[in-house]
Amino acid sequence: MTLFYFIRHGKTEINAEGRFNGGTVDSPLVPEGIEATKKIAQYLKDVSFDLALSSPQLRAQTTAKIILKEHDRGPKLTIVEDLREMRLGDWDGEKISEITKQYPEDIRDYRTRPDLFDSKKFHSESYAEVIRRSTQVIKEITKQYPEGNILVVSHGILLMALLNTLKGMSLAEIRQGGIVDNSSLTIMASEGSKVTFHTWGETF
């Protein structure tokens, strides 16, 4: 059985400013995000990780390094491009409130009906593309580490799309459960084609 420990990065400056925090923008963790991540690190300090994966984005790498700091003999951090957050094109870095005013119908689809979201209109990745690349990472790691403990540090939209897809939700449904909080932990066991969630979006 492969045990995945999925963590969403700590709260960042862009999060705090109410701007879209997608795959082409980045900013440091704010003090609140650092402290919340340290609490997860303490919670996980006795877990022996066989592999530690992170999105290439600074906020995810910083979060992962805080957690691995509690593991003197832990694995080195492996950067995985396909764990990058959904690229939001023209929206990345923009104020969420302003985009909501300008494109109310598109925002509605983005937030509630991913299957209807017109990503090309805004030069964004589609949800389907994010799901395709992220699920492939999990499939490959499950094959490579059939008995391993795997740390995965990534982002809100990617984790929402990935985890709800693995749970069996359709593209139209994946937004229904909402996005896990910053500095939250979701634990998933994978064995063959079966997945079981032990923890979902837990904060400390």
Tab-separated table of C-alpha atoms in Angstrom:
chain	number	residue	atom	x	y	z
A	1	MET	CA	0.000	0.000	0.000
A	2	THR	CA	1.260	3.459	-0.931
A	3	LEU	CA	0.414	6.186	1.575
A	4	PHE	CA	0.296	9.704	0.152
A	5	TYR	CA	0.526	12.772	2.375
A	6	PHE	CA	-0.836	15.645	0.285
A	7	ILE	CA	-0.175	19.144	1.580
A	8	ARG	CA	-1.304	22.453	0.189
A	9	HIS	CA	1.365	25.142	0.504
A	10	GLY	CA	1.220	27.723	3.287
A	11	LYS	CA	-0.604	31.033	2.869
A	12	THR	CA	1.259	33.500	0.656
A	13	GLU	CA	1.357	37.232	0.023
A	14	ILE	CA	-0.730	36.768	-3.134
A	15	ASN	CA	-3.317	34.736	-1.178
A	16	ALA	CA	-3.491	37.496	1.432
A	17	GLU	CA	-3.961	40.153	-1.267
A	18	GLY	CA	-6.958	38.354	-2.788
A	19	ARG	CA	-5.308	37.734	-6.146
A	20	PHE	CA	-5.328	34.657	-8.380
A	21	ASN	CA	-2.409	32.483	-7.299
A	22	GLY	CA	-1.981	30.211	-10.307
A	23	GLY	CA	0.815	28.409	-12.055
A	24	THR	CA	2.618	31.411	-13.540
A	25	VAL	CA	2.870	33.626	-10.437
A	26	ASP	CA	4.530	33.183	-7.065
A	27	SER	CA	5.190	34.944	-3.772
A	28	PRO	CA	6.691	34.124	-0.363
A	29	LEU	CA	4.777	32.585	2.507
A	30	VAL	CA	3.452	35.092	5.027
A	31	PRO	CA	4.303	34.536	8.735
A	32	GLU	CA	0.883	32.935	9.283
A	33	GLY	CA	1.615	30.448	6.501
A	34	ILE	CA	5.024	29.586	7.921
A	35	GLU	CA	3.641	28.977	11.410
A	36	ALA	CA	0.762	26.838	10.138
A	37	THR	CA	3.212	24.749	8.102
A	38	LYS	CA	5.466	24.264	11.136
A	39	LYS	CA	2.476	22.741	12.942
A	40	ILE	CA	2.046	20.192	10.143
A	41	ALA	CA	5.771	19.497	10.295
A	42	GLN	CA	5.489	18.700	13.995
A	43	TYR	CA	2.505	16.444	13.363
A	44	LEU	CA	4.398	14.516	10.678
A	45	LYS	CA	7.826	14.424	12.332
A	46	ASP	CA	7.595	10.697	13.130
A	47	VAL	CA	6.518	9.695	9.615
A	48	SER	CA	9.346	8.085	7.657
A	49	PHE	CA	9.020	9.404	4.101
A	50	ASP	CA	10.422	7.359	1.232
A	51	LEU	CA	9.961	10.166	-1.272
A	52	ALA	CA	9.200	13.896	-1.059
A	53	LEU	CA	7.727	15.669	-4.092
A	54	SER	CA	7.005	19.344	-4.644
A	55	SER	CA	5.696	21.655	-7.297
A	56	PRO	CA	8.505	23.799	-8.749
A	57	GLN	CA	6.865	26.958	-7.416
A	58	LEU	CA	8.583	28.733	-4.525
A	59	ARG	CA	5.610	28.597	-2.163
A	60	ALA	CA	5.352	24.825	-2.448
A	61	GLN	CA	9.105	24.259	-2.157
A	62	THR	CA	9.292	26.458	0.937
A	63	THR	CA	6.425	24.523	2.522
A	64	ALA	CA	8.061	21.184	1.726
A	65	LYS	CA	11.428	22.277	3.127
A	66	ILE	CA	9.837	23.375	6.412
A	67	ILE	CA	8.292	19.915	6.754
A	68	LEU	CA	11.459	18.042	5.771
A	69	LYS	CA	13.498	20.070	8.249
A	70	GLU	CA	11.945	17.868	10.955
A	71	HIS	CA	13.335	14.766	9.214
A	72	ASP	CA	17.119	14.575	9.636
A	73	ARG	CA	17.330	11.383	7.597
A	74	GLY	CA	14.467	12.171	5.267
A	75	PRO	CA	14.649	12.112	1.482
A	76	LYS	CA	15.891	14.990	-0.614
A	77	LEU	CA	13.155	17.094	-2.169
A	78	THR	CA	12.260	16.111	-5.732
A	79	ILE	CA	10.778	18.857	-7.920
A	80	VAL	CA	7.991	17.716	-10.234
A	81	GLU	CA	6.837	20.102	-12.957
A	82	ASP	CA	3.462	18.381	-13.279
A	83	LEU	CA	2.604	19.333	-9.681
A	84	ARG	CA	2.595	23.014	-10.676
A	85	GLU	CA	-0.628	24.902	-9.990
A	86	MET	CA	-3.185	25.359	-12.769
A	87	ARG	CA	-1.943	28.057	-15.124
A	88	LEU	CA	-4.646	30.712	-15.132
A	89	GLY	CA	-3.418	32.718	-18.101
A	90	ASP	CA	-4.748	36.270	-18.174
A	91	TRP	CA	-6.162	35.911	-14.651
A	92	ASP	CA	-2.936	34.954	-12.898
A	93	GLY	CA	-1.945	37.593	-10.351
A	94	GLU	CA	-5.069	39.692	-10.953
A	95	LYS	CA	-7.483	40.740	-8.221
A	96	ILE	CA	-10.181	38.096	-7.837
A	97	SER	CA	-12.785	40.778	-7.099
A	98	GLU	CA	-12.017	42.632	-10.338
A	99	ILE	CA	-12.127	39.533	-12.529
A	100	THR	CA	-15.388	38.526	-10.856
A	101	LYS	CA	-16.912	41.879	-11.846
A	102	GLN	CA	-15.645	41.704	-15.420
A	103	TYR	CA	-16.451	38.064	-16.154
A	104	PRO	CA	-19.271	36.902	-13.842
A	105	GLU	CA	-20.422	34.016	-16.047
A	106	ASP	CA	-16.896	32.726	-16.636
A	107	ILE	CA	-16.097	32.946	-12.930
A	108	ARG	CA	-19.281	31.001	-12.186
A	109	ASP	CA	-18.182	28.208	-14.499
A	110	TYR	CA	-14.627	28.317	-13.119
A	111	ARG	CA	-15.939	27.949	-9.570
A	112	THR	CA	-18.894	25.626	-10.053
A	113	ARG	CA	-18.797	23.891	-13.456
A	114	PRO	CA	-15.229	23.060	-14.482
A	115	ASP	CA	-16.554	21.120	-17.460
A	116	LEU	CA	-18.018	24.353	-18.887
A	117	PHE	CA	-15.094	26.680	-18.117
A	118	ASP	CA	-13.731	28.186	-21.361
A	119	SER	CA	-10.028	28.117	-20.523
A	120	LYS	CA	-8.914	29.124	-24.033
A	121	LYS	CA	-10.750	32.432	-23.717
A	122	PHE	CA	-8.280	33.486	-20.999
A	123	HIS	CA	-5.204	31.563	-22.216
A	124	SER	CA	-5.556	29.289	-19.209
A	125	GLU	CA	-4.997	25.587	-18.733
A	126	SER	CA	-8.172	23.557	-18.632
A	127	TYR	CA	-9.168	21.520	-15.597
A	128	ALA	CA	-8.883	18.399	-17.759
A	129	GLU	CA	-5.229	19.214	-18.524
A	130	VAL	CA	-4.434	19.691	-14.832
A	131	ILE	CA	-6.129	16.407	-13.962
A	132	ARG	CA	-4.303	14.567	-16.733
A	133	ARG	CA	-0.823	15.632	-15.677
A	134	SER	CA	-1.349	15.300	-11.918
A	135	THR	CA	-3.016	11.895	-11.974
A	136	GLN	CA	-0.170	10.597	-14.126
A	137	VAL	CA	2.295	11.579	-11.387
A	138	ILE	CA	0.325	9.613	-8.797
A	139	LYS	CA	0.011	6.559	-11.032
A	140	GLU	CA	3.754	6.489	-11.686
A	141	ILE	CA	4.686	6.933	-8.024
A	142	THR	CA	2.255	4.229	-6.914
A	143	LYS	CA	3.981	1.789	-9.280
A	144	GLN	CA	7.468	2.824	-8.151
A	145	TYR	CA	6.677	2.798	-4.418
A	146	PRO	CA	3.979	0.159	-3.800
A	147	GLU	CA	4.762	0.196	-0.069
A	148	GLY	CA	6.014	3.748	0.385
A	149	ASN	CA	5.175	6.867	2.371
A	150	ILE	CA	5.080	9.772	-0.087
A	151	LEU	CA	5.012	13.485	0.723
A	152	VAL	CA	3.387	15.611	-2.002
A	153	VAL	CA	3.319	19.411	-1.660
A	154	SER	CA	1.246	21.255	-4.225
A	155	HIS	CA	-1.580	23.769	-4.677
A	156	GLY	CA	-5.259	24.382	-4.046
A	157	ILE	CA	-6.783	23.963	-7.495
A	158	LEU	CA	-4.495	21.112	-8.495
A	159	LEU	CA	-5.141	19.172	-5.284
A	160	MET	CA	-8.887	19.805	-5.487
A	161	ALA	CA	-9.009	18.525	-9.082
A	162	LEU	CA	-6.651	15.611	-8.482
A	163	LEU	CA	-8.085	14.321	-5.214
A	164	ASN	CA	-11.731	14.609	-6.175
A	165	THR	CA	-10.971	12.830	-9.450
A	166	LEU	CA	-9.237	10.029	-7.548
A	167	LYS	CA	-12.293	9.905	-5.295
A	168	GLY	CA	-14.385	9.140	-8.394
A	169	MET	CA	-16.011	12.497	-9.111
A	170	SER	CA	-16.679	13.609	-12.678
A	171	LEU	CA	-15.163	16.762	-14.143
A	172	ALA	CA	-18.461	18.580	-13.617
A	173	GLU	CA	-18.489	17.636	-9.929
A	174	ILE	CA	-14.929	18.196	-8.739
A	175	ARG	CA	-15.544	21.719	-7.424
A	176	GLN	CA	-18.416	20.660	-5.159
A	177	GLY	CA	-16.223	19.831	-2.195
A	178	GLY	CA	-14.391	23.142	-2.263
A	179	ILE	CA	-10.652	23.747	-2.027
A	180	VAL	CA	-8.607	22.486	0.909
A	181	ASP	CA	-7.123	25.190	3.137
A	182	ASN	CA	-3.570	26.438	2.990
A	183	SER	CA	-1.238	24.330	5.153
A	184	SER	CA	-3.691	21.440	5.200
A	185	LEU	CA	-3.075	17.697	5.142
A	186	THR	CA	-4.929	15.026	3.178
A	187	ILE	CA	-3.831	11.409	3.588
A	188	MET	CA	-4.697	8.857	0.911
A	189	ALA	CA	-3.917	5.153	0.736
A	190	SER	CA	-3.513	3.657	-2.717
A	191	GLU	CA	-3.477	-0.070	-3.399
A	192	GLY	CA	-3.912	-1.251	-6.959
A	193	SER	CA	-6.885	0.624	-8.383
A	194	LYS	CA	-8.396	1.283	-4.958
A	195	VAL	CA	-7.904	4.534	-3.041
A	196	THR	CA	-9.046	5.338	0.491
A	197	PHE	CA	-8.916	8.727	2.199
A	198	HIS	CA	-7.977	8.718	5.879
A	199	THR	CA	-7.764	12.488	6.347
A	200	TRP	CA	-9.163	15.311	4.204
A	201	GLY	CA	-7.958	18.921	4.415
A	202	GLU	CA	-6.993	18.761	8.093
A	203	THR	CA	-5.321	21.825	9.608
A	204	PHE	CA	-3.406	22.082	12.851
